[in-house]
Short mmCIF file of C-alpha atoms in Angstrom, two decimals:
data_model
loop_
_atom_site.label_atom_id
_atom_site.label_comp_id
_atom_site.label_asym_id
_atom_site.label_seq_id
_atom_site.Cartn_x
_atom_site.Cartn_y
_atom_site.Cartn_z
CA MET A 114 120.73 -9.36 -85.97
CA LYS A 115 118.89 -6.15 -85.18
CA ARG A 116 117.73 -6.00 -88.73
CA ASP A 117 116.29 -9.55 -88.54
CA PHE A 118 114.58 -8.83 -85.28
CA SER A 119 113.02 -5.65 -86.69
CA LEU A 120 111.81 -7.58 -89.74
CA ILE A 121 110.20 -10.22 -87.48
CA VAL A 122 108.44 -7.53 -85.43
CA LEU A 123 107.26 -5.80 -88.61
CA GLY A 124 106.01 -9.17 -89.92
CA VAL A 125 104.10 -9.80 -86.70
CA LEU A 126 102.51 -6.37 -86.85
CA LEU A 127 101.56 -6.75 -90.51
CA GLY A 128 100.13 -10.19 -89.76
CA ALA A 129 98.12 -8.84 -86.84
CA ILE A 130 96.82 -5.96 -89.08
CA SER A 131 95.80 -8.36 -91.86
CA MET A 132 94.10 -10.68 -89.42
CA ASN A 133 92.38 -7.74 -87.81
CA ILE A 134 91.09 -6.46 -91.17
CA HIS A 135 89.89 -9.94 -92.04
CA LEU A 136 88.10 -10.57 -88.79
CA ALA A 137 86.95 -7.02 -87.98
CA SER A 138 83.34 -7.47 -89.05
CA ARG A 139 82.93 -10.73 -87.15
CA LEU A 140 84.56 -9.25 -84.02
CA ASP A 141 82.28 -6.20 -84.39
CA THR A 142 79.18 -8.42 -84.44
CA LEU A 143 80.37 -10.37 -81.43
CA TYR A 144 81.10 -7.12 -79.54
CA LEU A 145 77.63 -5.80 -80.42
CA ASP A 146 75.99 -9.02 -79.32
CA ARG A 147 77.84 -8.88 -76.01
CA GLU A 148 76.81 -5.29 -75.42
CA LYS A 149 73.18 -6.04 -76.25
CA LEU A 150 73.19 -9.00 -73.87
CA ARG A 151 74.80 -6.84 -71.21
CA VAL A 152 72.08 -4.26 -71.54
CA SER A 153 69.39 -6.93 -71.58
CA LEU A 154 70.87 -8.59 -68.49
CA TYR A 155 70.93 -5.23 -66.67
CA GLU A 156 67.36 -4.49 -67.63
CA THR A 157 66.14 -7.93 -66.57
CA THR A 158 68.04 -7.85 -63.26
CA GLU A 159 66.65 -4.47 -62.35
CA ARG A 160 63.13 -5.53 -63.31
CA LEU A 161 63.40 -8.65 -61.26
CA LYS A 162 64.65 -6.67 -58.28
CA LYS A 163 61.72 -4.23 -58.48
CA ILE A 164 59.09 -6.96 -58.96
CA GLU A 165 60.43 -9.02 -56.09
CA ALA A 166 60.36 -5.91 -53.90
CA GLN A 167 56.76 -5.20 -54.87
CA TRP A 168 55.63 -8.80 -54.75
CA GLN A 169 53.14 -8.11 -51.98
CA ASP A 170 51.33 -5.54 -54.04
CA HIS A 171 50.93 -7.76 -57.04
CA ARG A 172 47.18 -7.23 -57.22
CA THR A 173 47.52 -3.57 -58.06
CA MET A 174 48.54 -2.59 -61.58
CA LEU A 175 52.25 -1.92 -61.55
CA VAL A 176 54.76 -0.91 -64.15
CA ARG A 177 56.55 -4.21 -64.71
CA GLU A 178 58.66 -3.39 -67.72
CA VAL A 179 59.96 -0.32 -69.55
CA GLU A 180 60.55 -0.57 -73.27
CA ILE A 181 62.62 1.92 -75.22
CA GLN A 182 62.14 2.51 -78.91
CA PHE A 183 63.66 5.08 -81.18
CA SER A 184 61.44 6.80 -83.76
CA LYS A 185 64.09 7.28 -86.42
CA GLU A 186 66.10 4.60 -88.14
CA THR A 187 69.78 4.83 -87.19
CA GLN A 188 72.67 3.37 -89.02
CA ASP A 189 74.93 3.46 -85.93
CA VAL A 190 73.80 0.45 -83.95
CA PHE A 191 76.59 1.08 -81.38
CA LEU A 192 75.12 4.46 -80.62
CA GLU A 193 71.60 3.03 -80.27
CA VAL A 194 72.77 0.40 -77.83
CA ALA A 195 74.69 2.98 -75.79
CA LEU A 196 71.71 5.35 -75.78
CA ARG A 197 69.36 2.52 -74.79
CA GLN A 198 71.69 1.63 -71.90
CA ALA A 199 71.79 5.24 -70.67
CA VAL A 200 67.98 5.58 -70.96
CA ILE A 201 67.26 2.37 -69.17
CA LYS A 202 69.28 3.55 -66.17
CA LEU A 203 67.07 6.58 -65.96
CA THR A 204 63.75 4.76 -66.36
CA GLN A 205 64.38 1.82 -64.04
CA GLU A 206 62.87 3.77 -61.12
CA LEU A 207 59.50 3.49 -62.92
CA VAL A 208 59.46 -0.29 -62.58
CA GLY A 209 57.34 -1.21 -59.61
CA GLU A 210 55.37 2.10 -59.53
CA LYS A 211 51.63 1.88 -59.23
CA LEU A 212 50.07 2.86 -62.50
CA ASP A 213 47.15 4.80 -61.05
CA LEU A 214 49.55 6.94 -59.02
CA LEU A 215 52.07 7.52 -61.76
CA SER A 216 51.80 11.01 -63.29
CA PRO A 217 52.05 10.95 -67.09
CA TYR A 218 53.50 14.46 -66.98
CA LEU A 219 56.31 13.37 -64.73
CA ALA A 220 56.94 10.26 -66.80
CA VAL A 221 57.34 12.38 -69.91
CA GLN A 222 59.52 14.97 -68.12
CA LEU A 223 61.83 12.14 -66.93
CA LEU A 224 63.32 11.91 -70.42
CA ASP A 225 62.01 14.77 -72.55
CA ARG A 226 64.78 17.26 -73.54
CA ARG A 227 67.15 15.41 -71.20
CA ILE A 228 70.85 15.28 -72.09
CA VAL A 229 72.55 11.90 -71.86
CA GLU A 230 76.10 10.81 -72.51
CA ALA A 231 76.56 7.81 -74.82
CA ASP A 232 79.24 6.53 -77.18
CA ASN A 233 81.67 9.41 -76.42
CA GLY A 234 79.02 12.07 -77.21
CA ARG A 235 76.17 14.00 -75.64
CA TYR A 236 72.62 13.69 -77.02
CA ARG A 237 69.39 15.44 -76.23
CA LEU A 238 66.38 13.14 -75.98
CA PHE A 239 62.86 13.97 -77.05
CA VAL A 240 59.85 11.91 -75.93
CA ARG A 241 57.67 11.47 -79.05
CA THR A 242 55.20 8.93 -77.55
CA LEU A 243 54.64 7.48 -74.11
CA ILE A 244 52.40 4.48 -73.54
CA LEU A 245 51.71 3.95 -69.83
CA SER A 246 50.79 0.40 -69.06
CA GLU A 247 52.28 -2.63 -67.31
CA LYS A 248 54.69 -2.58 -70.17
CA THR A 249 55.43 1.14 -70.42
CA THR A 250 56.82 2.15 -73.77
CA TYR A 251 58.81 5.27 -74.61
CA ILE A 252 59.24 6.20 -78.20
CA LEU A 253 62.16 8.60 -78.34
CA ASP A 254 64.06 10.79 -80.72
CA TYR A 255 67.47 12.17 -80.16
CA GLU A 256 69.87 14.78 -81.55
CA PRO A 257 73.61 15.10 -80.99
CA LEU A 258 74.90 18.08 -79.09
CA THR A 259 77.91 19.64 -80.75
CA ALA A 260 80.80 20.76 -78.61
CA GLN A 261 84.43 21.47 -79.04
CA SER A 262 86.29 18.25 -78.65
CA ASP A 263 89.27 18.08 -76.25
CA ASP A 264 91.47 16.13 -78.69
CA GLU A 265 91.29 18.67 -81.46
CA PRO A 266 94.64 20.55 -82.10
CA MET B 8 108.88 24.36 -109.01
CA ASN B 9 110.13 20.73 -108.90
CA LYS B 10 110.92 21.11 -105.21
CA LEU B 11 107.38 22.29 -104.52
CA LEU B 12 106.02 19.30 -106.46
CA ASP B 13 108.23 16.92 -104.46
CA THR B 14 106.98 18.44 -101.17
CA LEU B 15 103.35 18.16 -102.29
CA VAL B 16 103.74 14.44 -103.20
CA LEU B 17 105.58 13.81 -99.95
CA ASN B 18 102.74 15.54 -97.97
CA VAL B 19 100.15 13.38 -99.68
CA PHE B 20 101.93 10.16 -98.73
CA ILE B 21 102.86 11.22 -95.19
CA SER B 22 99.30 12.21 -94.26
CA CYS B 23 97.97 9.05 -95.89
CA GLY B 24 100.50 6.98 -93.94
CA VAL B 25 99.65 8.64 -90.62
CA ILE B 26 95.98 7.79 -91.09
CA LEU B 27 96.62 4.19 -92.30
CA GLY B 28 99.29 3.33 -89.75
CA GLY B 29 97.60 4.97 -86.82
CA THR B 30 94.23 3.48 -87.55
CA LEU B 31 95.32 -0.01 -88.46
CA LEU B 32 97.66 -0.44 -85.46
CA GLY B 33 95.18 1.33 -83.23
CA SER B 34 92.50 -1.17 -84.19
CA VAL B 35 94.91 -4.03 -83.28
CA GLY B 36 95.17 -2.36 -79.90
CA ALA B 37 91.39 -2.18 -79.73
CA VAL B 38 91.20 -5.96 -80.01
CA PHE B 39 93.52 -6.34 -77.00
CA THR B 40 91.32 -4.01 -74.94
CA GLY B 41 88.13 -5.88 -75.88
CA GLN B 42 86.60 -3.26 -78.14
CA ALA B 43 85.09 -3.65 -81.56
CA PRO B 44 87.93 -3.31 -84.06
CA GLY B 45 85.82 -2.17 -87.07
CA HIS B 46 84.06 0.48 -85.01
CA SER B 47 87.36 1.61 -83.46
CA MET B 48 88.90 1.82 -86.96
CA LEU B 49 86.21 4.24 -88.12
CA GLU B 50 86.48 6.34 -84.95
CA LEU B 51 90.26 6.56 -85.11
CA ALA B 52 90.26 7.37 -88.82
CA GLY B 53 87.92 10.27 -88.14
CA LYS B 54 89.92 11.50 -85.20
CA LEU B 55 93.36 11.15 -86.83
CA LYS B 56 92.42 12.96 -90.06
CA ILE B 57 93.17 16.41 -88.73
CA TRP B 58 96.31 15.22 -86.94
CA ALA B 59 97.56 13.58 -90.12
CA LEU B 60 97.17 16.90 -91.89
CA VAL B 61 99.17 18.70 -89.22
CA ALA B 62 101.83 16.01 -89.10
CA ALA B 63 102.32 16.10 -92.87
CA MET B 64 102.90 19.81 -92.75
CA GLY B 65 105.46 19.40 -89.99
CA GLY B 66 103.69 21.61 -87.47
CA THR B 67 101.27 24.36 -88.35
CA PHE B 68 103.14 27.36 -87.02
CA ASP B 69 105.55 27.69 -90.00
CA THR B 70 102.60 27.59 -92.37
CA ILE B 71 100.61 30.15 -90.41
CA LYS B 72 103.68 32.36 -90.08
CA ALA B 73 104.29 32.06 -93.88
CA ILE B 74 100.69 32.99 -94.63
CA GLU B 75 100.98 35.97 -92.27
CA THR B 76 104.17 37.10 -93.99
CA GLY B 77 102.57 36.59 -97.40
CA PHE B 78 99.55 38.67 -96.44
CA LEU B 79 101.56 41.49 -94.85
CA GLY B 80 104.05 41.62 -97.74
CA TRP B 81 101.43 41.07 -100.43
CA GLN B 82 103.34 37.97 -101.58
CA MET B 83 100.51 35.96 -103.08
CA GLY B 84 102.95 33.27 -104.27
CA VAL B 85 103.84 32.37 -100.71
CA ILE B 86 100.16 32.15 -99.70
CA ALA B 87 99.30 30.04 -102.73
CA LYS B 88 102.22 27.67 -101.91
CA GLN B 89 100.98 27.19 -98.34
CA VAL B 90 97.39 26.62 -99.50
CA LEU B 91 98.68 23.96 -101.96
CA LEU B 92 100.61 22.32 -99.08
CA ILE B 93 97.52 22.23 -96.93
CA LEU B 94 95.43 20.84 -99.76
CA SER B 95 97.91 18.12 -100.61
CA SER B 96 98.04 17.03 -96.93
CA PHE B 97 94.26 17.04 -96.81
CA LEU B 98 94.09 15.02 -100.02
CA GLY B 99 96.34 12.30 -98.55
CA ALA B 100 94.55 12.20 -95.25
CA HIS B 101 91.11 11.98 -96.93
CA ALA B 102 92.32 9.26 -99.32
CA GLY B 103 93.53 7.22 -96.35
CA TYR B 104 90.34 7.84 -94.48
CA LEU B 105 88.23 6.71 -97.47
CA LEU B 106 90.32 3.55 -97.88
CA LEU B 107 89.70 2.65 -94.28
CA LEU B 108 86.05 3.54 -94.52
CA TYR B 109 85.63 1.02 -97.39
CA ILE B 110 87.64 -1.63 -95.49
CA ALA B 111 85.60 -1.22 -92.28
CA GLY B 112 82.32 -0.80 -94.20
CA GLY B 113 81.26 2.40 -92.50
CA ASN B 114 79.50 5.55 -93.64
CA SER B 115 81.25 8.87 -94.30
CA ARG B 116 81.01 11.39 -91.44
#
């Protein structure tokens, strides 16, 4: 009886593992799409909030959108999405700022050499290019910070 | 000599099993918690590699103690044996890691 039950549980586990291996790539894609949409939703919501708040000043040139690009090609798309999310949180304060009052030096210093946490790691950002306009664009580079992990024996 | 060979083969399979079992079952768990299974598989495989090595050797203290005894008593045979045990465990763990890497389609870290 116990043997049969154990065999059934083992069979269920093996089935779950095989199904997981078979569907892993599709589930990964769906997860990635969901995360991208979540970031996009957050970005759009924040932008909308700022623009609505600054509606009265719509004649002056304002930062309406902040775009983040990474200068180097990365193979870890999960990391890029996580970094983008972390950076967007930092740059949302720029949306709604008047362009003629915005200091380029401060805009660069907002992210340059800043350490952010993403995808279970810490990364130092470097601002390679900054384009200040209604659609402000940051072109960033990043490097991982190595530290002793807690889960090492 | 035969006993040593048996232990080496056992170590290879134990460490490989720790990696494969831990990662494959862990990724099933990742599905239940709404995470990406392929990505979790790669992360778990990387993290479990060192633990698989330790588990296959049955705790590191005996090995370290044997190496210490070997050094202090100039018994190079004992040290060589421990090094072989570590290497066999690493071999199994890395083989399991590579298998999972190819299954999940990731890049070696």
